[in-house]
CSV table of C-alpha atoms in Angstrom, one decimal:
chain,number,residue,atom,x,y,z
A,100,MET,CA,0.0,0.0,0.0
A,101,ALA,CA,1.6,3.2,-1.2
A,102,LEU,CA,-0.5,5.7,0.8
A,103,LEU,CA,0.6,5.0,4.4
A,104,ALA,CA,-1.7,7.5,6.2
A,105,ALA,CA,-3.3,10.9,6.0
A,106,PHE,CA,-3.6,13.7,8.5
A,107,ALA,CA,-5.6,16.9,8.9
A,108,VAL,CA,-3.7,19.6,10.8
A,109,PRO,CA,-4.1,23.4,11.4
A,110,HIS,CA,-1.6,26.1,10.8
A,111,PRO,CA,-1.7,28.9,13.5
A,112,PRO,CA,1.6,30.8,13.2
A,113,LEU,CA,1.6,31.4,17.0
A,114,ILE,CA,2.2,27.7,17.5
A,115,ILE,CA,5.8,28.4,16.5
A,116,PRO,CA,7.5,29.5,19.8
A,117,ALA,CA,9.4,32.3,17.9
A,118,VAL,CA,6.1,33.7,16.9
A,119,GLY,CA,3.9,32.9,19.9
A,120,ARG,CA,6.4,33.9,22.5
A,121,GLY,CA,4.6,31.9,25.1
A,122,GLU,CA,1.1,32.5,23.7
A,123,GLU,CA,1.3,29.0,22.1
A,124,ARG,CA,0.7,27.5,25.5
A,125,GLY,CA,-2.9,28.5,25.1
A,126,ILE,CA,-3.3,25.7,22.5
A,127,GLN,CA,-1.3,23.0,24.2
A,128,ARG,CA,-3.7,20.2,23.2
A,129,THR,CA,-3.1,21.2,19.6
A,130,ILE,CA,0.6,21.1,20.1
A,131,ASP,CA,0.5,17.7,21.8
A,132,ALA,CA,-1.7,16.3,18.9
A,133,TYR,CA,0.6,17.8,16.3
A,134,GLN,CA,3.6,16.2,17.9
A,135,GLU,CA,1.8,12.9,17.9
A,136,VAL,CA,1.1,13.3,14.1
A,137,ALA,CA,4.7,14.2,13.5
A,138,ARG,CA,5.9,11.2,15.5
A,139,ARG,CA,3.7,8.8,13.5
A,140,ILE,CA,5.0,10.3,10.2
A,141,CYS,CA,8.6,9.8,11.4
A,142,GLU,CA,7.8,6.1,12.2
A,143,LEU,CA,6.2,5.5,8.9
A,144,ALA,CA,9.3,6.8,7.1
A,145,PRO,CA,7.6,8.1,3.9
A,146,GLN,CA,9.6,8.8,0.8
A,147,THR,CA,7.1,11.6,-0.1
A,148,ILE,CA,4.9,13.9,1.9
A,149,VAL,CA,2.1,15.5,0.0
A,150,ILE,CA,0.9,18.8,1.6
A,151,SER,CA,-2.1,20.8,0.5
A,152,SER,CA,-2.3,24.3,1.8
A,153,PRO,CA,-4.9,27.1,1.6
A,154,HIS,CA,-2.1,29.6,1.6
A,155,SER,CA,-0.2,28.3,-1.4
A,156,ILE,CA,-0.9,29.7,-4.8
A,157,MET,CA,-4.6,29.6,-5.5
A,158,TYR,CA,-6.6,30.2,-8.7
A,159,ARG,CA,-10.3,30.1,-9.3
A,160,ASP,CA,-10.2,27.5,-12.0
A,161,TYR,CA,-6.9,25.7,-11.6
A,162,LEU,CA,-5.2,23.6,-8.9
A,163,HIS,CA,-1.6,24.7,-8.6
A,164,ILE,CA,1.2,22.2,-7.9
A,165,SER,CA,4.5,23.8,-6.9
A,166,PRO,CA,7.3,23.2,-9.5
A,167,GLY,CA,11.0,23.1,-9.2
A,168,ALA,CA,13.6,21.4,-7.0
A,169,GLY,CA,12.4,22.9,-3.8
A,170,ALA,CA,11.6,26.1,-1.9
A,171,LYS,CA,12.4,28.0,1.3
A,172,GLY,CA,10.3,30.2,3.5
A,173,SER,CA,10.3,32.0,6.9
A,174,PHE,CA,7.9,33.5,9.4
A,175,ALA,CA,9.2,37.0,8.8
A,176,ARG,CA,5.8,38.4,8.1
A,177,PHE,CA,4.8,37.1,11.6
A,178,GLY,CA,7.7,38.8,13.3
A,179,ALA,CA,10.1,35.8,13.4
A,180,PRO,CA,12.5,35.9,10.4
A,181,GLN,CA,14.7,33.5,12.2
A,182,ALA,CA,12.1,30.7,11.9
A,183,ARG,CA,13.2,29.3,8.5
A,184,TYR,CA,12.2,26.2,6.7
A,185,GLN,CA,13.2,24.4,3.5
A,186,ALA,CA,11.5,21.7,1.4
A,187,ASP,CA,13.0,19.6,-1.3
A,188,TYR,CA,10.4,18.7,-3.9
A,189,ASP,CA,9.7,15.3,-5.4
A,190,GLN,CA,10.0,16.3,-9.0
A,191,VAL,CA,9.3,12.8,-10.3
A,192,PHE,CA,6.0,12.7,-8.3
A,193,VAL,CA,5.0,16.2,-9.4
A,194,SER,CA,5.7,15.3,-13.1
A,195,ALA,CA,3.7,12.1,-12.9
A,196,LEU,CA,0.8,13.9,-11.0
A,197,CYS,CA,0.6,16.7,-13.7
A,198,ALA,CA,0.6,14.1,-16.4
A,199,ALA,CA,-2.2,12.2,-14.6
A,200,ALA,CA,-4.2,15.3,-14.2
A,201,ASP,CA,-3.9,16.2,-17.9
A,202,ALA,CA,-4.9,12.7,-18.9
A,203,ASP,CA,-7.9,12.8,-16.5
A,204,GLY,CA,-9.0,16.2,-17.8
A,205,LEU,CA,-8.4,17.9,-14.5
A,206,ALA,CA,-7.3,21.6,-14.5
A,207,ALA,CA,-4.2,21.1,-12.4
A,208,GLY,CA,-0.4,21.6,-12.9
A,209,THR,CA,2.6,23.8,-12.3
A,210,MET,CA,1.7,26.8,-14.4
A,211,GLY,CA,1.4,30.3,-13.0
A,212,GLU,CA,3.6,30.3,-10.0
A,213,ARG,CA,3.9,33.9,-8.7
A,214,ASP,CA,5.9,33.4,-5.5
A,215,PRO,CA,7.8,30.2,-4.9
A,216,SER,CA,8.4,30.8,-1.2
A,217,LEU,CA,6.9,28.3,1.2
A,218,ASP,CA,3.7,29.5,2.8
A,219,HIS,CA,2.9,29.2,6.5
A,220,GLY,CA,0.3,26.5,5.8
A,221,THR,CA,3.1,24.4,4.5
A,222,MET,CA,5.8,25.4,7.0
A,223,LEU,CA,3.7,24.6,10.1
A,224,PRO,CA,3.5,20.8,9.3
A,225,LEU,CA,7.2,20.8,8.3
A,226,HIS,CA,8.1,22.5,11.6
A,227,PHE,CA,6.7,19.5,13.6
A,228,ILE,CA,7.7,16.8,11.2
A,229,GLN,CA,11.3,18.0,11.0
A,230,GLY,CA,11.3,18.3,14.8
A,231,ALA,CA,10.2,14.7,15.2
A,232,TYR,CA,13.0,13.5,12.8
A,233,GLU,CA,15.6,15.5,14.7
A,234,GLU,CA,14.4,14.1,18.1
A,235,ALA,CA,14.5,10.6,16.7
A,236,GLY,CA,18.0,11.1,15.3
A,237,ARG,CA,16.6,10.3,11.8
A,238,THR,CA,17.8,11.7,8.5
A,239,GLN,CA,15.1,13.8,6.9
A,240,ASP,CA,15.2,11.8,3.6
A,241,PHE,CA,11.6,12.6,2.5
A,242,LYS,CA,10.7,14.9,-0.3
A,243,VAL,CA,7.6,17.1,-0.5
A,244,VAL,CA,4.8,17.8,-3.0
A,245,ARG,CA,3.0,21.1,-2.3
A,246,MET,CA,-0.4,21.8,-3.7
A,247,GLY,CA,-2.8,24.8,-3.5
A,248,LEU,CA,-6.5,24.9,-3.6
A,249,SER,CA,-8.9,26.4,-6.1
A,250,GLY,CA,-12.5,27.7,-6.8
A,251,LEU,CA,-13.3,24.4,-8.5
A,252,SER,CA,-15.9,22.0,-7.3
A,253,PRO,CA,-15.5,19.6,-4.3
A,254,ALA,CA,-15.5,16.8,-7.0
A,255,ALA,CA,-12.5,18.3,-8.6
A,256,HIS,CA,-10.6,18.6,-5.3
A,257,TYR,CA,-11.4,15.0,-4.5
A,258,GLN,CA,-10.3,14.0,-8.0
A,259,LEU,CA,-6.9,15.5,-7.4
A,260,GLY,CA,-6.6,13.4,-4.2
A,261,GLN,CA,-7.6,10.3,-6.2
A,262,LEU,CA,-4.7,11.1,-8.6
A,263,VAL,CA,-2.3,11.4,-5.7
A,264,GLN,CA,-3.3,7.9,-4.7
A,265,LYS,CA,-2.9,6.6,-8.2
A,266,VAL,CA,0.5,8.2,-8.7
A,267,ALA,CA,1.7,6.8,-5.4
A,268,ASP,CA,0.7,3.3,-6.5
A,269,VAL,CA,2.2,3.6,-10.0
A,270,LEU,CA,5.5,4.9,-8.7
A,271,GLY,CA,5.5,2.5,-5.8
A,272,LYS,CA,6.4,5.2,-3.3
A,273,ARG,CA,5.6,5.3,0.4
A,274,VAL,CA,3.5,8.4,0.7
A,275,VAL,CA,1.9,10.4,3.6
A,276,TYR,CA,-0.8,13.0,2.9
A,277,VAL,CA,-1.0,16.1,5.1
A,278,ALA,CA,-4.1,18.4,4.7
A,279,SER,CA,-3.2,21.7,6.2
A,280,GLY,CA,-6.2,23.9,7.1
A,281,ASP,CA,-7.9,25.7,10.0
A,282,LEU,CA,-11.5,25.3,10.8
A,283,SER,CA,-13.8,28.3,11.5
A,284,HIS,CA,-12.3,31.7,12.2
A,285,LYS,CA,-15.6,32.9,13.8
A,286,LEU,CA,-16.0,31.0,17.1
A,287,THR,CA,-16.0,33.8,19.7
A,288,ASP,CA,-17.0,37.5,19.9
A,289,ASP,CA,-13.6,38.4,21.3
A,290,GLY,CA,-11.7,36.6,18.5
A,291,PRO,CA,-9.9,38.5,15.8
A,292,TYR,CA,-12.7,37.8,13.3
A,293,GLY,CA,-15.7,38.0,15.6
A,294,PHE,CA,-18.5,35.5,16.0
A,295,ALA,CA,-21.0,33.9,13.6
A,296,PRO,CA,-23.4,31.1,14.5
A,297,GLU,CA,-22.1,29.1,11.5
A,298,GLY,CA,-18.6,29.0,13.1
A,299,PRO,CA,-19.2,26.5,15.9
A,300,GLN,CA,-21.6,24.6,13.6
A,301,PHE,CA,-18.9,24.2,11.0
A,302,ASP,CA,-16.4,23.0,13.5
A,303,GLU,CA,-18.9,20.4,14.8
A,304,LEU,CA,-19.5,19.1,11.3
A,305,ALA,CA,-15.8,18.9,10.5
A,306,CYS,CA,-15.0,17.1,13.8
A,307,GLU,CA,-17.7,14.6,13.2
A,308,ALA,CA,-16.3,13.9,9.7
A,309,PHE,CA,-12.8,13.6,11.2
A,310,GLY,CA,-13.9,11.3,14.0
A,311,THR,CA,-16.0,9.0,11.8
A,312,GLY,CA,-14.2,9.1,8.5
A,313,ASP,CA,-17.5,10.1,6.8
A,314,PHE,CA,-15.9,12.3,4.1
A,315,LEU,CA,-19.2,12.9,2.3
A,316,LYS,CA,-19.9,15.5,5.0
A,317,LEU,CA,-16.9,17.4,3.8
A,318,LEU,CA,-18.0,17.4,0.2
A,319,THR,CA,-21.6,18.4,0.7
A,320,VAL,CA,-21.1,21.5,2.8
A,321,ASP,CA,-23.1,24.4,1.5
A,322,PRO,CA,-20.6,27.1,0.2
A,323,SER,CA,-22.6,29.9,1.7
A,324,PHE,CA,-22.5,28.2,5.1
A,325,ALA,CA,-18.7,27.7,4.8
A,326,GLU,CA,-18.2,31.3,3.8
A,327,ARG,CA,-20.1,32.6,6.8
A,328,ALA,CA,-18.1,30.3,9.0
A,329,ALA,CA,-14.9,31.8,7.6
A,330,GLU,CA,-13.1,28.4,7.3
A,331,CYS,CA,-10.0,27.9,5.3
A,332,GLY,CA,-9.3,24.2,5.3
A,333,LEU,CA,-12.4,22.6,3.7
A,334,ARG,CA,-11.0,22.1,0.2
A,335,SER,CA,-7.7,20.9,1.6
A,336,PHE,CA,-9.6,18.2,3.5
A,337,GLN,CA,-11.6,17.3,0.3
A,338,ILE,CA,-8.3,16.6,-1.5
A,339,MET,CA,-7.2,14.4,1.4
A,340,ALA,CA,-10.5,12.5,1.2
A,341,GLY,CA,-9.8,11.7,-2.4
A,342,ALA,CA,-6.3,10.4,-1.5
A,343,LEU,CA,-8.1,7.9,0.6
A,344,ASP,CA,-10.7,7.0,-2.1
A,345,ARG,CA,-12.4,3.7,-1.5
A,346,THR,CA,-10.0,2.9,1.2
A,347,PRO,CA,-11.2,1.5,4.6
A,348,VAL,CA,-9.6,3.7,7.4
A,349,LYS,CA,-9.3,4.0,11.1
A,350,ALA,CA,-10.4,7.6,11.8
A,351,GLU,CA,-9.2,9.5,14.9
A,352,LEU,CA,-10.0,13.0,16.0
A,353,LEU,CA,-6.9,13.7,18.0
A,354,SER,CA,-7.8,17.1,19.3
A,355,HIS,CA,-10.0,20.2,18.7
A,356,GLU,CA,-9.9,23.5,20.4
A,357,GLY,CA,-10.5,27.2,19.6
A,358,PRO,CA,-9.5,29.4,22.5
A,359,PHE,CA,-8.5,32.3,20.3
A,360,GLY,CA,-11.7,32.3,18.2
A,361,VAL,CA,-10.2,30.0,15.5
A,362,GLY,CA,-10.9,26.3,15.3
A,363,TYR,CA,-7.9,24.0,15.3
A,364,GLY,CA,-8.6,20.3,14.5
A,365,VAL,CA,-6.0,17.5,14.3
A,366,ALA,CA,-7.1,14.2,12.9
A,367,ALA,CA,-5.4,11.0,11.7
A,368,PHE,CA,-6.6,8.4,9.1
A,369,THR,CA,-4.9,5.1,8.9
A,370,PRO,CA,-5.7,2.6,6.1
A,371,THR,CA,-7.0,-0.7,7.5
A,372,GLY,CA,-7.4,-2.5,4.2
A,373,GLN,CA,-6.5,-2.5,0.5
A,374,GLU,CA,-6.9,0.8,-1.5
A,375,GLY,CA,-9.9,0.7,-3.8
A,376,SER,CA,-11.4,-2.3,-2.0
A,377,ASP,CA,-14.3,-0.5,-0.3
A,378,GLU,CA,-16.9,0.7,-2.8
A,379,ASP,CA,-19.0,2.2,0.0
A,380,ARG,CA,-16.2,4.8,0.4
A,381,ASP,CA,-16.4,6.0,-3.2
A,382,PHE,CA,-17.3,9.5,-1.9
A,383,ARG,CA,-16.9,11.2,-5.3
A,384,ALA,CA,-19.6,9.1,-6.9
A,385,GLN,CA,-21.8,9.7,-3.8
A,386,TYR,CA,-21.1,13.4,-4.0
A,387,ILE,CA,-22.0,13.6,-7.7
A,388,ALA,CA,-25.3,11.8,-7.1
A,389,TRP,CA,-26.1,14.1,-4.2
A,390,HIS,CA,-25.1,17.2,-6.2
A,391,THR,CA,-27.3,16.2,-9.2
A,392,GLN,CA,-30.2,15.9,-6.9
A,393,ASP,CA,-29.4,19.1,-5.0
A,394,MET,CA,-29.2,21.1,-8.3
A,395,ARG,CA,-32.5,19.7,-9.4
A,396,ARG,CA,-34.1,20.6,-6.1
A,397,ARG,CA,-32.7,24.2,-6.3
A,398,LYS,CA,-34.0,24.6,-9.8
A,399,ASP,CA,-37.5,23.3,-8.9
A,400,ALA,CA,-37.6,25.7,-6.0
A,401,GLU,CA,-36.6,28.8,-7.9
A,402,ASP,CA,-38.7,32.0,-7.6
A,403,PRO,CA,-40.4,33.0,-10.9
A,404,LEU,CA,-38.1,36.0,-11.3
A,405,VAL,CA,-35.1,33.7,-11.0
A,406,LYS,CA,-36.6,31.3,-13.5
A,407,LEU,CA,-36.9,34.2,-15.8
A,408,ALA,CA,-33.2,35.1,-15.4
A,409,ARG,CA,-32.3,31.4,-16.0
A,410,LEU,CA,-34.4,31.3,-19.1
A,411,ALA,CA,-32.9,34.5,-20.5
A,412,THR,CA,-29.3,33.2,-19.8
A,413,GLU,CA,-29.8,29.8,-21.2
A,414,ARG,CA,-31.5,31.1,-24.3
A,415,TYR,CA,-28.8,33.6,-25.0
A,416,VAL,CA,-25.9,31.2,-24.3
A,417,THR,CA,-27.4,28.3,-26.3
A,418,PHE,CA,-29.0,30.1,-29.2
A,419,GLY,CA,-27.6,33.7,-29.1
A,420,GLU,CA,-31.2,35.0,-28.7
A,421,ARG,CA,-32.5,37.6,-26.3
A,422,THR,CA,-35.7,37.0,-24.3
A,423,ASP,CA,-38.7,39.4,-24.6
A,424,ALA,CA,-40.4,39.3,-21.2
A,425,THR,CA,-43.7,40.3,-22.7
A,426,SER,CA,-43.7,37.6,-25.5
A,427,PRO,CA,-45.9,34.5,-24.8
A,428,THR,CA,-43.7,32.6,-27.3
A,429,ASP,CA,-40.5,33.5,-25.5
A,430,LEU,CA,-42.0,32.7,-22.1
A,431,ALA,CA,-43.6,29.4,-23.2
A,432,PHE,CA,-40.8,27.4,-21.5
A,433,LEU,CA,-40.7,29.4,-18.3
A,434,ASP,CA,-42.7,26.9,-16.3
A,435,ALA,CA,-43.9,29.6,-13.9
A,436,ARG,CA,-46.3,32.5,-13.9
A,437,LEU,CA,-44.7,35.9,-13.7
A,438,PRO,CA,-45.9,38.0,-10.8
A,439,ALA,CA,-47.5,41.4,-11.5
A,440,GLU,CA,-44.4,43.3,-10.4
A,441,ALA,CA,-42.5,41.8,-13.3
A,442,ILE,CA,-45.1,43.0,-15.8
A,443,ASP,CA,-46.5,46.2,-14.4
A,444,SER,CA,-43.6,47.9,-12.5
A,445,ARG,CA,-40.1,49.2,-13.2
A,446,ALA,CA,-37.1,48.8,-10.9
A,447,GLY,CA,-33.3,48.5,-11.0
A,448,CYS,CA,-32.1,44.9,-10.4
A,449,PHE,CA,-28.9,42.8,-10.2
A,450,VAL,CA,-28.7,39.3,-11.6
A,451,SER,CA,-26.0,37.1,-9.9
A,452,LEU,CA,-24.6,33.8,-11.2
A,453,HIS,CA,-22.7,31.4,-9.0
A,454,LYS,CA,-20.9,28.1,-9.9
A,455,ASP,CA,-19.5,25.7,-7.3
A,456,GLY,CA,-20.2,28.4,-4.6
A,457,GLU,CA,-18.1,31.0,-6.4
A,458,LEU,CA,-19.3,34.1,-8.2
A,459,ARG,CA,-19.5,33.5,-11.9
A,460,GLY,CA,-21.0,36.8,-13.0
A,461,CYS,CA,-23.0,39.8,-11.6
A,462,ILE,CA,-24.4,42.7,-13.6
A,463,GLY,CA,-27.2,45.1,-12.7
A,464,THR,CA,-28.8,48.5,-12.9
A,465,ILE,CA,-29.3,50.9,-10.0
A,466,LEU,CA,-32.3,52.6,-11.5
A,467,PRO,CA,-34.7,51.1,-14.1
A,468,THR,CA,-33.6,51.3,-17.8
A,469,LYS,CA,-36.3,49.1,-19.3
A,470,ALA,CA,-40.1,49.3,-19.7
A,471,THR,CA,-40.7,46.5,-17.1
A,472,LEU,CA,-38.9,44.8,-14.3
A,473,GLY,CA,-39.2,41.5,-16.3
A,474,GLN,CA,-37.2,43.0,-19.2
A,475,GLU,CA,-34.7,44.5,-16.8
A,476,ILE,CA,-34.1,41.0,-15.4
A,477,CYS,CA,-33.7,39.5,-18.9
A,478,ASP,CA,-31.2,42.1,-20.1
A,479,ASN,CA,-29.2,42.0,-16.9
A,480,ALA,CA,-29.0,38.2,-17.0
A,481,VAL,CA,-27.6,38.3,-20.5
A,482,SER,CA,-25.0,40.9,-19.3
A,483,ALA,CA,-24.1,38.9,-16.3
A,484,CYS,CA,-23.4,35.8,-18.3
A,485,SER,CA,-21.6,37.5,-21.2
A,486,ARG,CA,-20.3,41.0,-20.2
A,487,ASP,CA,-18.9,40.8,-16.7
A,488,PRO,CA,-15.3,41.9,-17.2
A,489,ARG,CA,-14.1,39.8,-14.4
A,490,PHE,CA,-15.0,36.5,-16.1
A,491,PRO,CA,-15.1,34.9,-19.5
A,492,PRO,CA,-18.5,34.4,-21.1
A,493,VAL,CA,-20.5,31.5,-19.7
A,494,SER,CA,-20.3,28.4,-21.9
A,495,GLU,CA,-23.1,26.1,-22.7
A,496,ASP,CA,-21.7,23.2,-20.7
A,497,GLU,CA,-21.7,25.4,-17.5
A,498,LEU,CA,-25.4,26.1,-17.7
A,499,PRO,CA,-26.6,23.1,-15.6
A,500,GLU,CA,-24.2,24.1,-12.8
A,501,LEU,CA,-25.3,27.7,-12.4
A,502,VAL,CA,-27.2,29.0,-9.4
A,503,TYR,CA,-29.0,32.3,-9.8
A,504,SER,CA,-30.3,35.1,-7.6
A,505,VAL,CA,-32.1,38.3,-8.5
A,506,ASP,CA,-31.9,41.4,-6.3
A,507,VAL,CA,-34.7,44.0,-7.0
A,508,LEU,CA,-33.5,47.4,-5.7
A,509,SER,CA,-35.4,50.2,-4.0
A,510,GLU,CA,-34.6,53.7,-5.1
A,511,PRO,CA,-31.3,54.9,-3.5
A,512,GLU,CA,-31.4,57.5,-0.8
A,513,THR,CA,-28.6,59.8,0.3
A,514,ILE,CA,-27.3,59.4,3.8
A,515,ASP,CA,-25.0,61.6,5.8
A,516,SER,CA,-22.9,59.0,7.6
A,517,PRO,CA,-21.8,55.3,7.4
A,518,ARG,CA,-23.5,54.9,10.8
A,519,GLU,CA,-26.8,54.9,8.8
A,520,LEU,CA,-25.7,51.7,7.1
A,521,ASP,CA,-26.3,48.0,8.0
A,522,PRO,CA,-24.5,45.5,5.7
A,523,ARG,CA,-27.2,43.0,6.2
A,524,ARG,CA,-30.1,45.3,5.4
A,525,TYR,CA,-28.8,48.0,3.1
A,526,GLY,CA,-26.7,48.0,0.0
A,527,VAL,CA,-24.3,51.0,-0.4
A,528,ILE,CA,-23.3,53.3,-3.3
A,529,VAL,CA,-20.1,55.3,-2.9
A,530,SER,CA,-19.9,58.2,-5.4
A,531,THR,CA,-17.7,61.2,-6.2
A,532,ASN,CA,-18.6,64.4,-8.0
A,533,ASP,CA,-16.6,63.4,-11.0
A,534,GLY,CA,-18.8,60.5,-11.7
A,535,ARG,CA,-16.9,57.5,-10.2
A,536,ARG,CA,-19.3,55.2,-8.4
A,537,GLY,CA,-19.0,51.8,-6.7
A,538,LEU,CA,-21.9,49.7,-5.5
A,539,LEU,CA,-22.2,46.7,-3.2
A,540,LEU,CA,-25.3,44.7,-2.5
A,541,PRO,CA,-26.3,43.9,1.0
A,542,ASP,CA,-26.2,40.6,2.9
A,543,LEU,CA,-23.2,39.2,1.2
A,544,ASP,CA,-21.2,36.3,2.6
A,545,GLY,CA,-18.0,37.5,4.2
A,546,VAL,CA,-19.0,41.1,4.4
A,547,ASP,CA,-19.9,41.6,8.1
A,548,SER,CA,-19.1,45.2,8.9
A,549,ILE,CA,-19.9,48.7,7.6
A,550,GLU,CA,-16.2,49.4,7.2
A,551,GLU,CA,-15.8,46.4,4.9
A,552,GLN,CA,-18.9,47.2,2.9
A,553,VAL,CA,-17.9,50.8,2.2
A,554,SER,CA,-14.3,49.9,1.5
A,555,ILE,CA,-15.2,47.2,-1.1
A,556,ALA,CA,-17.7,49.5,-2.8
A,557,ALA,CA,-15.1,52.2,-3.0
A,558,ARG,CA,-12.5,49.9,-4.5
A,559,LYS,CA,-15.1,48.9,-7.1
A,560,GLY,CA,-15.4,52.5,-8.1
A,561,ASP,CA,-11.7,53.3,-8.0
A,562,ILE,CA,-12.4,55.7,-5.1
A,563,ASP,CA,-9.7,56.6,-2.5
A,564,LEU,CA,-11.6,57.0,0.7
A,565,GLY,CA,-8.7,58.8,2.3
A,566,ASN,CA,-8.2,61.5,-0.4
A,567,ASP,CA,-11.2,61.7,-2.6
A,568,ASP,CA,-14.4,63.7,-1.8
A,569,TRP,CA,-17.1,61.1,-1.7
A,570,HIS,CA,-20.7,60.6,-0.5
A,571,LEU,CA,-23.0,57.7,0.3
A,572,GLU,CA,-26.3,56.4,-0.7
A,573,ARG,CA,-28.1,53.3,0.6
A,574,PHE,CA,-30.8,51.1,-0.8
A,575,GLU,CA,-32.7,48.0,0.1
A,576,VAL,CA,-33.3,44.9,-1.9
A,577,VAL,CA,-35.7,42.1,-2.2
A,578,ARG,CA,-33.6,39.0,-3.0
A,579,HIS,CA,-35.2,36.3,-5.1
A,580,THR,CA,-33.5,32.8,-5.1
């Protein structure tokens, strides 16, 4: 068996004594569990340690694998430049993994490296592993494969893990997988990121998956829920799950704590049988079946205005035709009766498209520009799928994966102070006298404060809050999903 074990570990920089300066004693259970993981890895004597890190290079549509002979890094940005680490990369394994990804049609490889330096999500595991080797008097003769995460689907991350398993088998190398990632960053009011109810809920879910080995729980997490929990390790754990594809395992939750408002979980997964022998643990197939049913459920439950946005998008992408919201012929396939507001009223609106939990396009109008709200929705849906400058146009094969929302805007009102805002209730418009303007919708995942909301809106309008003369407007929305 080439894959010897897999481990889920956190990466708080303060756990390094040079960074924590004594504060690390507040997470002693995590330290003890980390040392146990490192001791086990040392005993297993792997030839290759594969590490996935949320803080390595990350792209929306590509899984990055670090190229070259190796890399160095330090904790200088955390005030400890003397804490330095080095990794020698397994170039043979990386080459084989990239070839396997290409053959499997997975967007993964070594292109686009912007900064080769080791990130702290990689250095933290190396700190403990190298320490265990030194304590045991062992030569650190392993090599490393470092991988980042992406905005691709859970199935894609799991698939990369499957390829890690496959390459390990083909090369006949003794491999250990280490999934670096913290849990929620929103466990307590006094933590650095504040509190959200989803924080403890996410940690409970992750710990249950760690303790039972039920990796399907990690694949079916709602992206909006994960965003509100402010986690960073989920996709790293999804790759790890794929590395243990169809493999019976002994699952152990070694520790969990969150005294600083961030969840730190340490878990171990030891194969207890032959790789590929347990079809009940084919979690990718289970996820795809679940996802297909979930997308069907979402589509069936769509609001009529959302169905209209979907119709307009699909018709344009498939046939290059625009939808007339007043035409019975165009609306024949709508499968819903439009409400009176879509036919009799006018309003600005935004149409948002999401894919795999990531924004795929969003275009809208602050004030109405069309004769009816229905036509406003149709035209903005076409713009969102084809003219959002942040994204390439939506392709036909993406249509089944899109999730839509339609925000209908009230007329904006001028306000005198940011204190009159509420990021959950009001959207904001930041404007200057020379015509620059940035808008941000309300109730967005990850935007929890007035300061964040105003800052993001200003950046969208290329407005310098410190030097430009600017003013604020607010508006409310009715969100249709």
